[in-house]
mmCIF file with all atom_site columns, C-alpha atoms in Angstrom:
data_model
loop_
_atom_site.group_PDB
_atom_site.id
_atom_site.type_symbol
_atom_site.label_atom_id
_atom_site.label_alt_id
_atom_site.label_comp_id
_atom_site.label_asym_id
_atom_site.label_entity_id
_atom_site.label_seq_id
_atom_site.pdbx_PDB_ins_code
_atom_site.Cartn_x
_atom_site.Cartn_y
_atom_site.Cartn_z
_atom_site.occupancy
_atom_site.B_iso_or_equiv
_atom_site.pdbx_formal_charge
_atom_site.auth_seq_id
_atom_site.auth_comp_id
_atom_site.auth_asym_id
_atom_site.auth_atom_id
_atom_site.pdbx_PDB_model_num
ATOM 1   C CA . UNK A 1 1   ? 18.690  -9.594  3.373   1.00 0.00 ? 1   UNK A CA 1
ATOM 2   C CA . UNK A 1 2   ? 17.476  -5.913  3.666   1.00 0.00 ? 2   UNK A CA 1
ATOM 3   C CA . UNK A 1 3   ? 14.041  -4.994  2.979   1.00 0.00 ? 3   UNK A CA 1
ATOM 4   C CA . UNK A 1 4   ? 12.938  -2.150  1.780   1.00 0.00 ? 4   UNK A CA 1
ATOM 5   C CA . UNK A 1 5   ? 14.309  1.308   3.185   1.00 0.00 ? 5   UNK A CA 1
ATOM 6   C CA . UNK A 1 6   ? 13.749  4.656   3.505   1.00 0.00 ? 6   UNK A CA 1
ATOM 7   C CA . UNK A 1 7   ? 15.333  8.090   4.157   1.00 0.00 ? 7   UNK A CA 1
ATOM 8   C CA . UNK A 1 8   ? 14.463  10.177  6.038   1.00 0.00 ? 8   UNK A CA 1
ATOM 9   C CA . UNK A 1 9   ? 12.111  8.913   8.798   1.00 0.00 ? 9   UNK A CA 1
ATOM 10  C CA . UNK A 1 10  ? 10.720  12.066  9.793   1.00 0.00 ? 10  UNK A CA 1
ATOM 11  C CA . UNK A 1 11  ? 11.160  15.781  7.441   1.00 0.00 ? 11  UNK A CA 1
ATOM 12  C CA . UNK A 1 12  ? 9.328   18.926  8.562   1.00 0.00 ? 12  UNK A CA 1
ATOM 13  C CA . UNK A 1 13  ? 9.166   22.108  5.715   1.00 0.00 ? 13  UNK A CA 1
ATOM 14  C CA . UNK A 1 14  ? 7.671   25.270  4.911   1.00 0.00 ? 14  UNK A CA 1
ATOM 15  C CA . UNK A 1 15  ? 5.176   25.448  2.442   1.00 0.00 ? 15  UNK A CA 1
ATOM 16  C CA . UNK A 1 16  ? 6.926   26.749  -0.718  1.00 0.00 ? 16  UNK A CA 1
ATOM 17  C CA . UNK A 1 17  ? 9.777   24.522  -0.180  1.00 0.00 ? 17  UNK A CA 1
ATOM 18  C CA . UNK A 1 18  ? 11.510  21.685  -1.743  1.00 0.00 ? 18  UNK A CA 1
ATOM 19  C CA . UNK A 1 19  ? 12.165  18.450  -0.657  1.00 0.00 ? 19  UNK A CA 1
ATOM 20  C CA . UNK A 1 20  ? 13.555  14.964  -1.575  1.00 0.00 ? 20  UNK A CA 1
ATOM 21  C CA . UNK A 1 21  ? 13.177  11.602  -0.471  1.00 0.00 ? 21  UNK A CA 1
ATOM 22  C CA . UNK A 1 22  ? 15.158  8.666   -1.237  1.00 0.00 ? 22  UNK A CA 1
ATOM 23  C CA . UNK A 1 23  ? 14.310  4.831   -1.211  1.00 0.00 ? 23  UNK A CA 1
ATOM 24  C CA . UNK A 1 24  ? 16.403  1.960   -1.469  1.00 0.00 ? 24  UNK A CA 1
ATOM 25  C CA . UNK A 1 25  ? 14.734  -1.138  -2.931  1.00 0.00 ? 25  UNK A CA 1
ATOM 26  C CA . UNK A 1 26  ? 14.546  -5.023  -1.864  1.00 0.00 ? 26  UNK A CA 1
ATOM 27  C CA . UNK A 1 27  ? 18.020  -6.599  -3.115  1.00 0.00 ? 27  UNK A CA 1
ATOM 28  C CA . UNK A 1 28  ? 17.413  -7.952  -6.882  1.00 0.00 ? 28  UNK A CA 1
ATOM 29  C CA . UNK A 1 29  ? 14.274  -5.910  -7.192  1.00 0.00 ? 29  UNK A CA 1
ATOM 30  C CA . UNK A 1 30  ? 14.376  -3.409  -10.505 1.00 0.00 ? 30  UNK A CA 1
ATOM 31  C CA . UNK A 1 31  ? 11.335  -1.707  -10.053 1.00 0.00 ? 31  UNK A CA 1
ATOM 32  C CA . UNK A 1 32  ? 10.236  0.731   -7.626  1.00 0.00 ? 32  UNK A CA 1
ATOM 33  C CA . UNK A 1 33  ? 6.880   2.691   -6.776  1.00 0.00 ? 33  UNK A CA 1
ATOM 34  C CA . UNK A 1 34  ? 5.813   5.879   -4.609  1.00 0.00 ? 34  UNK A CA 1
ATOM 35  C CA . UNK A 1 35  ? 2.862   6.316   -2.779  1.00 0.00 ? 35  UNK A CA 1
ATOM 36  C CA . UNK A 1 36  ? 1.139   8.982   -0.431  1.00 0.00 ? 36  UNK A CA 1
ATOM 37  C CA . UNK A 1 37  ? -0.945  7.618   2.645   1.00 0.00 ? 37  UNK A CA 1
ATOM 38  C CA . UNK A 1 38  ? -2.505  10.820  4.094   1.00 0.00 ? 38  UNK A CA 1
ATOM 39  C CA . UNK A 1 39  ? -3.865  10.561  7.526   1.00 0.00 ? 39  UNK A CA 1
ATOM 40  C CA . UNK A 1 40  ? -6.848  7.896   8.365   1.00 0.00 ? 40  UNK A CA 1
ATOM 41  C CA . UNK A 1 41  ? -6.838  7.361   4.213   1.00 0.00 ? 41  UNK A CA 1
ATOM 42  C CA . UNK A 1 42  ? -5.207  4.450   1.884   1.00 0.00 ? 42  UNK A CA 1
ATOM 43  C CA . UNK A 1 43  ? -2.141  4.498   0.120   1.00 0.00 ? 43  UNK A CA 1
ATOM 44  C CA . UNK A 1 44  ? -2.281  6.647   -3.133  1.00 0.00 ? 44  UNK A CA 1
ATOM 45  C CA . UNK A 1 45  ? -0.417  5.742   -6.183  1.00 0.00 ? 45  UNK A CA 1
ATOM 46  C CA . UNK A 1 46  ? 1.972   8.642   -7.266  1.00 0.00 ? 46  UNK A CA 1
ATOM 47  C CA . UNK A 1 47  ? 4.432   6.966   -10.201 1.00 0.00 ? 47  UNK A CA 1
ATOM 48  C CA . UNK A 1 48  ? 6.206   3.622   -10.866 1.00 0.00 ? 48  UNK A CA 1
ATOM 49  C CA . UNK A 1 49  ? 10.169  3.724   -12.146 1.00 0.00 ? 49  UNK A CA 1
ATOM 50  C CA . UNK A 1 50  ? 11.688  0.898   -14.338 1.00 0.00 ? 50  UNK A CA 1
ATOM 51  C CA . UNK A 1 51  ? 14.841  0.640   -16.191 1.00 0.00 ? 51  UNK A CA 1
ATOM 52  C CA . UNK A 1 52  ? 15.301  4.721   -14.776 1.00 0.00 ? 52  UNK A CA 1
ATOM 53  C CA . UNK A 1 53  ? 12.377  5.630   -16.846 1.00 0.00 ? 53  UNK A CA 1
ATOM 54  C CA . UNK A 1 54  ? 8.897   6.550   -15.505 1.00 0.00 ? 54  UNK A CA 1
ATOM 55  C CA . UNK A 1 55  ? 6.591   3.829   -16.379 1.00 0.00 ? 55  UNK A CA 1
ATOM 56  C CA . UNK A 1 56  ? 2.889   4.608   -14.987 1.00 0.00 ? 56  UNK A CA 1
ATOM 57  C CA . UNK A 1 57  ? 1.498   7.317   -13.279 1.00 0.00 ? 57  UNK A CA 1
ATOM 58  C CA . UNK A 1 58  ? -0.961  8.343   -10.580 1.00 0.00 ? 58  UNK A CA 1
ATOM 59  C CA . UNK A 1 59  ? -3.266  11.698  -10.586 1.00 0.00 ? 59  UNK A CA 1
ATOM 60  C CA . UNK A 1 60  ? -0.607  13.828  -9.075  1.00 0.00 ? 60  UNK A CA 1
ATOM 61  C CA . UNK A 1 61  ? 0.615   17.092  -10.162 1.00 0.00 ? 61  UNK A CA 1
ATOM 62  C CA . UNK A 1 62  ? 4.097   17.883  -12.323 1.00 0.00 ? 62  UNK A CA 1
ATOM 63  C CA . UNK A 1 63  ? 4.973   18.714  -8.873  1.00 0.00 ? 63  UNK A CA 1
ATOM 64  C CA . UNK A 1 64  ? 6.048   15.707  -7.983  1.00 0.00 ? 64  UNK A CA 1
ATOM 65  C CA . UNK A 1 65  ? 8.460   14.035  -9.855  1.00 0.00 ? 65  UNK A CA 1
ATOM 66  C CA . UNK A 1 66  ? 11.240  11.599  -9.364  1.00 0.00 ? 66  UNK A CA 1
ATOM 67  C CA . UNK A 1 67  ? 14.164  9.655   -10.101 1.00 0.00 ? 67  UNK A CA 1
ATOM 68  C CA . UNK A 1 68  ? 15.671  6.824   -10.272 1.00 0.00 ? 68  UNK A CA 1
ATOM 69  C CA . UNK A 1 69  ? 19.460  5.611   -10.496 1.00 0.00 ? 69  UNK A CA 1
ATOM 70  C CA . UNK A 1 70  ? 21.010  2.455   -12.021 1.00 0.00 ? 70  UNK A CA 1
ATOM 71  C CA . UNK A 1 71  ? 21.667  0.855   -8.800  1.00 0.00 ? 71  UNK A CA 1
ATOM 72  C CA . UNK A 1 72  ? 17.726  0.781   -9.025  1.00 0.00 ? 72  UNK A CA 1
ATOM 73  C CA . UNK A 1 73  ? 17.099  2.859   -6.216  1.00 0.00 ? 73  UNK A CA 1
ATOM 74  C CA . UNK A 1 74  ? 15.009  6.100   -6.366  1.00 0.00 ? 74  UNK A CA 1
ATOM 75  C CA . UNK A 1 75  ? 14.241  9.981   -5.537  1.00 0.00 ? 75  UNK A CA 1
ATOM 76  C CA . UNK A 1 76  ? 10.672  11.562  -4.962  1.00 0.00 ? 76  UNK A CA 1
ATOM 77  C CA . UNK A 1 77  ? 10.917  15.676  -5.528  1.00 0.00 ? 77  UNK A CA 1
ATOM 78  C CA . UNK A 1 78  ? 8.091   17.669  -4.534  1.00 0.00 ? 78  UNK A CA 1
ATOM 79  C CA . UNK A 1 79  ? 8.209   21.405  -5.211  1.00 0.00 ? 79  UNK A CA 1
ATOM 80  C CA . UNK A 1 80  ? 6.260   24.294  -3.981  1.00 0.00 ? 80  UNK A CA 1
ATOM 81  C CA . UNK A 1 81  ? 5.028   22.314  -1.265  1.00 0.00 ? 81  UNK A CA 1
ATOM 82  C CA . UNK A 1 82  ? 1.521   22.907  0.138   1.00 0.00 ? 82  UNK A CA 1
ATOM 83  C CA . UNK A 1 83  ? -0.014  22.027  3.445   1.00 0.00 ? 83  UNK A CA 1
ATOM 84  C CA . UNK A 1 84  ? -1.719  19.259  2.012   1.00 0.00 ? 84  UNK A CA 1
ATOM 85  C CA . UNK A 1 85  ? 1.462   17.212  0.816   1.00 0.00 ? 85  UNK A CA 1
ATOM 86  C CA . UNK A 1 86  ? 1.750   16.436  4.948   1.00 0.00 ? 86  UNK A CA 1
ATOM 87  C CA . UNK A 1 87  ? 1.711   12.484  4.789   1.00 0.00 ? 87  UNK A CA 1
ATOM 88  C CA . UNK A 1 88  ? 3.597   9.652   4.804   1.00 0.00 ? 88  UNK A CA 1
ATOM 89  C CA . UNK A 1 89  ? 5.420   8.882   1.829   1.00 0.00 ? 89  UNK A CA 1
ATOM 90  C CA . UNK A 1 90  ? 5.719   4.979   0.821   1.00 0.00 ? 90  UNK A CA 1
ATOM 91  C CA . UNK A 1 91  ? 8.088   3.118   -1.158  1.00 0.00 ? 91  UNK A CA 1
ATOM 92  C CA . UNK A 1 92  ? 7.693   0.000   -3.004  1.00 0.00 ? 92  UNK A CA 1
ATOM 93  C CA . UNK A 1 93  ? 9.937   -2.314  -4.687  1.00 0.00 ? 93  UNK A CA 1
ATOM 94  C CA . UNK A 1 94  ? 8.315   -5.174  -7.357  1.00 0.00 ? 94  UNK A CA 1
ATOM 95  C CA . UNK A 1 95  ? 9.185   -8.934  -6.757  1.00 0.00 ? 95  UNK A CA 1
ATOM 96  C CA . UNK A 1 96  ? 7.580   -12.032 -7.205  1.00 0.00 ? 96  UNK A CA 1
ATOM 97  C CA . UNK A 1 97  ? 4.510   -11.103 -8.247  1.00 0.00 ? 97  UNK A CA 1
ATOM 98  C CA . UNK A 1 98  ? 3.748   -8.918  -5.416  1.00 0.00 ? 98  UNK A CA 1
ATOM 99  C CA . UNK A 1 99  ? 4.929   -5.273  -4.234  1.00 0.00 ? 99  UNK A CA 1
ATOM 100 C CA . UNK A 1 100 ? 7.427   -4.653  -1.236  1.00 0.00 ? 100 UNK A CA 1
ATOM 101 C CA . UNK A 1 101 ? 7.004   -1.195  0.952   1.00 0.00 ? 101 UNK A CA 1
ATOM 102 C CA . UNK A 1 102 ? 9.344   0.338   3.079   1.00 0.00 ? 102 UNK A CA 1
ATOM 103 C CA . UNK A 1 103 ? 8.625   2.055   6.100   1.00 0.00 ? 103 UNK A CA 1
ATOM 104 C CA . UNK A 1 104 ? 8.163   5.720   4.678   1.00 0.00 ? 104 UNK A CA 1
ATOM 105 C CA . UNK A 1 105 ? 9.156   9.258   5.568   1.00 0.00 ? 105 UNK A CA 1
ATOM 106 C CA . UNK A 1 106 ? 6.569   11.135  7.516   1.00 0.00 ? 106 UNK A CA 1
ATOM 107 C CA . UNK A 1 107 ? 6.377   14.398  5.863   1.00 0.00 ? 107 UNK A CA 1
ATOM 108 C CA . UNK A 1 108 ? 5.091   17.294  7.748   1.00 0.00 ? 108 UNK A CA 1
ATOM 109 C CA . UNK A 1 109 ? 4.560   20.658  5.882   1.00 0.00 ? 109 UNK A CA 1
ATOM 110 C CA . UNK A 1 110 ? 3.718   23.651  8.500   1.00 0.00 ? 110 UNK A CA 1
ATOM 111 C CA . UNK B 2 1   ? -10.660 3.461   -13.040 1.00 0.00 ? 1   UNK B CA 1
ATOM 112 C CA . UNK B 2 2   ? -10.626 1.048   -10.659 1.00 0.00 ? 2   UNK B CA 1
ATOM 113 C CA . UNK B 2 3   ? -11.887 1.625   -7.228  1.00 0.00 ? 3   UNK B CA 1
ATOM 114 C CA . UNK B 2 4   ? -11.929 -0.338  -3.753  1.00 0.00 ? 4   UNK B CA 1
ATOM 115 C CA . UNK B 2 5   ? -14.297 0.306   -0.978  1.00 0.00 ? 5   UNK B CA 1
ATOM 116 C CA . UNK B 2 6   ? -13.732 -0.919  2.558   1.00 0.00 ? 6   UNK B CA 1
ATOM 117 C CA . UNK B 2 7   ? -17.355 -0.352  4.191   1.00 0.00 ? 7   UNK B CA 1
ATOM 118 C CA . UNK B 2 8   ? -16.378 -0.763  7.899   1.00 0.00 ? 8   UNK B CA 1
ATOM 119 C CA . UNK B 2 9   ? -13.862 1.920   8.711   1.00 0.00 ? 9   UNK B CA 1
ATOM 120 C CA . UNK B 2 10  ? -13.053 0.831   12.635  1.00 0.00 ? 10  UNK B CA 1
ATOM 121 C CA . UNK B 2 11  ? -14.204 -2.462  14.211  1.00 0.00 ? 11  UNK B CA 1
ATOM 122 C CA . UNK B 2 12  ? -14.083 -3.057  18.072  1.00 0.00 ? 12  UNK B CA 1
ATOM 123 C CA . UNK B 2 13  ? -13.981 -6.955  18.731  1.00 0.00 ? 13  UNK B CA 1
ATOM 124 C CA . UNK B 2 14  ? -13.370 -9.239  22.107  1.00 0.00 ? 14  UNK B CA 1
ATOM 125 C CA . UNK B 2 15  ? -10.465 -11.321 21.928  1.00 0.00 ? 15  UNK B CA 1
ATOM 126 C CA . UNK B 2 16  ? -11.641 -15.074 20.357  1.00 0.00 ? 16  UNK B CA 1
ATOM 127 C CA . UNK B 2 17  ? -14.571 -12.789 17.957  1.00 0.00 ? 17  UNK B CA 1
ATOM 128 C CA . UNK B 2 18  ? -14.543 -13.820 14.496  1.00 0.00 ? 18  UNK B CA 1
ATOM 129 C CA . UNK B 2 19  ? -13.983 -11.615 12.149  1.00 0.00 ? 19  UNK B CA 1
ATOM 130 C CA . UNK B 2 20  ? -14.656 -10.599 8.622   1.00 0.00 ? 20  UNK B CA 1
ATOM 131 C CA . UNK B 2 21  ? -13.582 -7.673  6.884   1.00 0.00 ? 21  UNK B CA 1
ATOM 132 C CA . UNK B 2 22  ? -15.582 -6.106  3.754   1.00 0.00 ? 22  UNK B CA 1
ATOM 133 C CA . UNK B 2 23  ? -14.071 -5.284  0.739   1.00 0.00 ? 23  UNK B CA 1
ATOM 134 C CA . UNK B 2 24  ? -15.119 -4.535  -3.515  1.00 0.00 ? 24  UNK B CA 1
ATOM 135 C CA . UNK B 2 25  ? -13.608 -3.884  -6.073  1.00 0.00 ? 25  UNK B CA 1
ATOM 136 C CA . UNK B 2 26  ? -15.198 -1.973  -9.194  1.00 0.00 ? 26  UNK B CA 1
ATOM 137 C CA . UNK B 2 27  ? -13.166 -3.388  -12.640 1.00 0.00 ? 27  UNK B CA 1
ATOM 138 C CA . UNK B 2 28  ? -14.545 -5.512  -15.100 1.00 0.00 ? 28  UNK B CA 1
ATOM 139 C CA . UNK B 2 29  ? -10.971 -6.804  -16.024 1.00 0.00 ? 29  UNK B CA 1
ATOM 140 C CA . UNK B 2 30  ? -8.785  -9.380  -14.590 1.00 0.00 ? 30  UNK B CA 1
ATOM 141 C CA . UNK B 2 31  ? -7.638  -8.396  -11.003 1.00 0.00 ? 31  UNK B CA 1
ATOM 142 C CA . UNK B 2 32  ? -5.283  -9.694  -8.170  1.00 0.00 ? 32  UNK B CA 1
ATOM 143 C CA . UNK B 2 33  ? -6.399  -8.925  -4.728  1.00 0.00 ? 33  UNK B CA 1
ATOM 144 C CA . UNK B 2 34  ? -4.546  -8.222  -1.767  1.00 0.00 ? 34  UNK B CA 1
ATOM 145 C CA . UNK B 2 35  ? -4.616  -7.838  2.016   1.00 0.00 ? 35  UNK B CA 1
ATOM 146 C CA . UNK B 2 36  ? -1.684  -5.644  3.704   1.00 0.00 ? 36  UNK B CA 1
ATOM 147 C CA . UNK B 2 37  ? -1.947  -5.063  7.188   1.00 0.00 ? 37  UNK B CA 1
ATOM 148 C CA . UNK B 2 38  ? 0.044   -2.653  9.118   1.00 0.00 ? 38  UNK B CA 1
ATOM 149 C CA . UNK B 2 39  ? 0.109   -2.749  12.742  1.00 0.00 ? 39  UNK B CA 1
ATOM 150 C CA . UNK B 2 40  ? 0.833   0.488   14.575  1.00 0.00 ? 40  UNK B CA 1
ATOM 151 C CA . UNK B 2 41  ? 4.294   2.301   14.037  1.00 0.00 ? 41  UNK B CA 1
ATOM 152 C CA . UNK B 2 42  ? 5.071   -0.916  11.538  1.00 0.00 ? 42  UNK B CA 1
ATOM 153 C CA . UNK B 2 43  ? 5.202   -0.538  7.757   1.00 0.00 ? 43  UNK B CA 1
ATOM 154 C CA . UNK B 2 44  ? 2.814   -2.480  5.250   1.00 0.00 ? 44  UNK B CA 1
ATOM 155 C CA . UNK B 2 45  ? 2.907   -5.944  5.275   1.00 0.00 ? 45  UNK B CA 1
ATOM 156 C CA . UNK B 2 46  ? 1.356   -8.418  2.984   1.00 0.00 ? 46  UNK B CA 1
ATOM 157 C CA . UNK B 2 47  ? -1.239  -10.559 4.464   1.00 0.00 ? 47  UNK B CA 1
ATOM 158 C CA . UNK B 2 48  ? -2.150  -12.842 1.971   1.00 0.00 ? 48  UNK B CA 1
ATOM 159 C CA . UNK B 2 49  ? -2.675  -12.005 -2.276  1.00 0.00 ? 49  UNK B CA 1
ATOM 160 C CA . UNK B 2 50  ? -5.077  -13.475 -4.709  1.00 0.00 ? 50  UNK B CA 1
ATOM 161 C CA . UNK B 2 51  ? -3.979  -14.319 -8.357  1.00 0.00 ? 51  UNK B CA 1
ATOM 162 C CA . UNK B 2 52  ? -5.877  -17.033 -10.099 1.00 0.00 ? 52  UNK B CA 1
ATOM 163 C CA . UNK B 2 53  ? -6.967  -20.442 -9.079  1.00 0.00 ? 53  UNK B CA 1
ATOM 164 C CA . UNK B 2 54  ? -8.824  -21.254 -5.575  1.00 0.00 ? 54  UNK B CA 1
ATOM 165 C CA . UNK B 2 55  ? -11.124 -18.457 -4.780  1.00 0.00 ? 55  UNK B CA 1
ATOM 166 C CA . UNK B 2 56  ? -10.362 -19.081 -1.192  1.00 0.00 ? 56  UNK B CA 1
ATOM 167 C CA . UNK B 2 57  ? -6.489  -17.651 -0.059  1.00 0.00 ? 57  UNK B CA 1
ATOM 168 C CA . UNK B 2 58  ? -4.988  -18.580 3.220   1.00 0.00 ? 58  UNK B CA 1
ATOM 169 C CA . UNK B 2 59  ? -2.713  -16.300 4.054   1.00 0.00 ? 59  UNK B CA 1
ATOM 170 C CA . UNK B 2 60  ? -0.297  -15.159 7.438   1.00 0.00 ? 60  UNK B CA 1
ATOM 171 C CA . UNK B 2 61  ? -1.363  -15.219 11.218  1.00 0.00 ? 61  UNK B CA 1
ATOM 172 C CA . UNK B 2 62  ? -4.472  -17.388 10.575  1.00 0.00 ? 62  UNK B CA 1
ATOM 173 C CA . UNK B 2 63  ? -6.129  -14.887 8.233   1.00 0.00 ? 63  UNK B CA 1
ATOM 174 C CA . UNK B 2 64  ? -7.643  -16.062 4.985   1.00 0.00 ? 64  UNK B CA 1
ATOM 175 C CA . UNK B 2 65  ? -9.873  -14.418 2.491   1.00 0.00 ? 65  UNK B CA 1
ATOM 176 C CA . UNK B 2 66  ? -12.933 -15.366 -0.475  1.00 0.00 ? 66  UNK B CA 1
ATOM 177 C CA . UNK B 2 67  ? -12.609 -14.132 -3.747  1.00 0.00 ? 67  UNK B CA 1
ATOM 178 C CA . UNK B 2 68  ? -16.355 -13.789 -5.444  1.00 0.00 ? 68  UNK B CA 1
ATOM 179 C CA . UNK B 2 69  ? -16.089 -12.815 -8.622  1.00 0.00 ? 69  UNK B CA 1
ATOM 180 C CA . UNK B 2 70  ? -19.853 -12.434 -9.043  1.00 0.00 ? 70  UNK B CA 1
ATOM 181 C CA . UNK B 2 71  ? -20.061 -9.916  -6.563  1.00 0.00 ? 71  UNK B CA 1
ATOM 182 C CA . UNK B 2 72  ? -16.256 -8.171  -6.674  1.00 0.00 ? 72  UNK B CA 1
ATOM 183 C CA . UNK B 2 73  ? -15.510 -9.129  -3.023  1.00 0.00 ? 73  UNK B CA 1
ATOM 184 C CA . UNK B 2 74  ? -12.454 -10.110 -1.536  1.00 0.00 ? 74  UNK B CA 1
ATOM 185 C CA . UNK B 2 75  ? -13.397 -9.998  2.211   1.00 0.00 ? 75  UNK B CA 1
ATOM 186 C CA . UNK B 2 76  ? -10.703 -11.338 4.526   1.00 0.00 ? 76  UNK B CA 1
ATOM 187 C CA . UNK B 2 77  ? -11.749 -13.469 7.693   1.00 0.00 ? 77  UNK B CA 1
ATOM 188 C CA . UNK B 2 78  ? -10.518 -14.944 11.019  1.00 0.00 ? 78  UNK B CA 1
ATOM 189 C CA . UNK B 2 79  ? -12.056 -17.004 13.022  1.00 0.00 ? 79  UNK B CA 1
ATOM 190 C CA . UNK B 2 80  ? -10.600 -16.202 16.409  1.00 0.00 ? 80  UNK B CA 1
ATOM 191 C CA . UNK B 2 81  ? -9.079  -12.810 16.234  1.00 0.00 ? 81  UNK B CA 1
ATOM 192 C CA . UNK B 2 82  ? -6.163  -11.928 19.152  1.00 0.00 ? 82  UNK B CA 1
ATOM 193 C CA . UNK B 2 83  ? -5.096  -8.656  20.858  1.00 0.00 ? 83  UNK B CA 1
ATOM 194 C CA . UNK B 2 84  ? -2.315  -8.729  18.310  1.00 0.00 ? 84  UNK B CA 1
ATOM 195 C CA . UNK B 2 85  ? -4.314  -8.380  15.658  1.00 0.00 ? 85  UNK B CA 1
ATOM 196 C CA . UNK B 2 86  ? -5.364  -5.042  16.664  1.00 0.00 ? 86  UNK B CA 1
ATOM 197 C CA . UNK B 2 87  ? -4.172  -2.699  12.980  1.00 0.00 ? 87  UNK B CA 1
ATOM 198 C CA . UNK B 2 88  ? -5.242  -1.083  9.980   1.00 0.00 ? 88  UNK B CA 1
ATOM 199 C CA . UNK B 2 89  ? -6.084  -3.600  7.435   1.00 0.00 ? 89  UNK B CA 1
ATOM 200 C CA . UNK B 2 90  ? -5.954  -2.506  3.484   1.00 0.00 ? 90  UNK B CA 1
ATOM 201 C CA . UNK B 2 91  ? -7.599  -3.799  0.654   1.00 0.00 ? 91  UNK B CA 1
ATOM 202 C CA . UNK B 2 92  ? -5.607  -3.363  -2.860  1.00 0.00 ? 92  UNK B CA 1
ATOM 203 C CA . UNK B 2 93  ? -6.052  -4.519  -6.126  1.00 0.00 ? 93  UNK B CA 1
ATOM 204 C CA . UNK B 2 94  ? -3.989  -4.113  -9.601  1.00 0.00 ? 94  UNK B CA 1
ATOM 205 C CA . UNK B 2 95  ? -4.272  -5.281  -12.286 1.00 0.00 ? 95  UNK B CA 1
ATOM 206 C CA . UNK B 2 96  ? -3.008  -8.959  -13.672 1.00 0.00 ? 96  UNK B CA 1
ATOM 207 C CA . UNK B 2 97  ? -1.463  -7.692  -16.240 1.00 0.00 ? 97  UNK B CA 1
ATOM 208 C CA . UNK B 2 98  ? 2.295   -9.933  -15.812 1.00 0.00 ? 98  UNK B CA 1
ATOM 209 C CA . UNK B 2 99  ? 4.011   -6.665  -14.555 1.00 0.00 ? 99  UNK B CA 1
ATOM 210 C CA . UNK B 2 100 ? 3.910   -4.638  -11.952 1.00 0.00 ? 100 UNK B CA 1
ATOM 211 C CA . UNK B 2 101 ? 0.785   -2.612  -12.553 1.00 0.00 ? 101 UNK B CA 1
ATOM 212 C CA . UNK B 2 102 ? -0.065  -0.219  -9.709  1.00 0.00 ? 102 UNK B CA 1
ATOM 213 C CA . UNK B 2 103 ? -1.630  -1.091  -6.446  1.00 0.00 ? 103 UNK B CA 1
ATOM 214 C CA . UNK B 2 104 ? -5.334  1.207   -5.538  1.00 0.00 ? 104 UNK B CA 1
ATOM 215 C CA . UNK B 2 105 ? -5.975  0.507   -1.854  1.00 0.00 ? 105 UNK B CA 1
ATOM 216 C CA . UNK B 2 106 ? -9.374  0.971   0.063   1.00 0.00 ? 106 UNK B CA 1
ATOM 217 C CA . UNK B 2 107 ? -9.385  3.753   2.856   1.00 0.00 ? 107 UNK B CA 1
ATOM 218 C CA . UNK B 2 108 ? -8.752  0.863   5.552   1.00 0.00 ? 108 UNK B CA 1
ATOM 219 C CA . UNK B 2 109 ? -10.051 -0.661  8.207   1.00 0.00 ? 109 UNK B CA 1
ATOM 220 C CA . UNK B 2 110 ? -8.884  -0.011  11.742  1.00 0.00 ? 110 UNK B CA 1
ATOM 221 C CA . UNK B 2 111 ? -9.260  -2.863  13.942  1.00 0.00 ? 111 UNK B CA 1
ATOM 222 C CA . UNK B 2 112 ? -9.350  -2.870  18.064  1.00 0.00 ? 112 UNK B CA 1
ATOM 223 C CA . UNK B 2 113 ? -9.158  -6.301  19.623  1.00 0.00 ? 113 UNK B CA 1
ATOM 224 C CA . UNK B 2 114 ? -10.294 -5.701  23.502  1.00 0.00 ? 114 UNK B CA 1
ATOM 225 C CA . UNK B 2 115 ? -8.895  -8.318  26.270  1.00 0.00 ? 115 UNK B CA 1
#
């Protein structure tokens, strides 16, 4: 049983560009959350998707948007990238009362 | 808004020493509590969780944590650490709503175990 998978593993972008990160949840899980983990910090909640709709949102600007597909996979889009968006982006899927995390995508903005 | 505080940012212990990492949260309602571990180069893994019942919970790899409601604390303990316990440890909390509510994490404690 594959766990939560994310792609790509690493990404380097330039300020002002746009990026799309992808996540496939653990088999049987229909709820996906995204977190941003800056260096030396704990993960910060961005938003959560369930039934293809955004259900909860953290304190992130509208430049951060997402989507969930009918197969429960999800995308995180970030527009107009800033240097401060450099971080590890984690996807988590929910099942059995707990959230399972993927390995993350390391985004570097130069 | 709920918040989580981890007061130990970097802890260095010798193998076989006992470990206690502090975690306090601020929220007056019913919460679920978690400890996650992030080994170097690996993804976040759940060590243990508390939803209700016995406030002393046991997790994987010999870790345990005690929920003290009056102190809003959920400290992580291990009687004897091993070199392989070197990792970053995160305390997290979410609302006990029965659904997947967002996790609020502390800033983490980096544990370094020396031989």
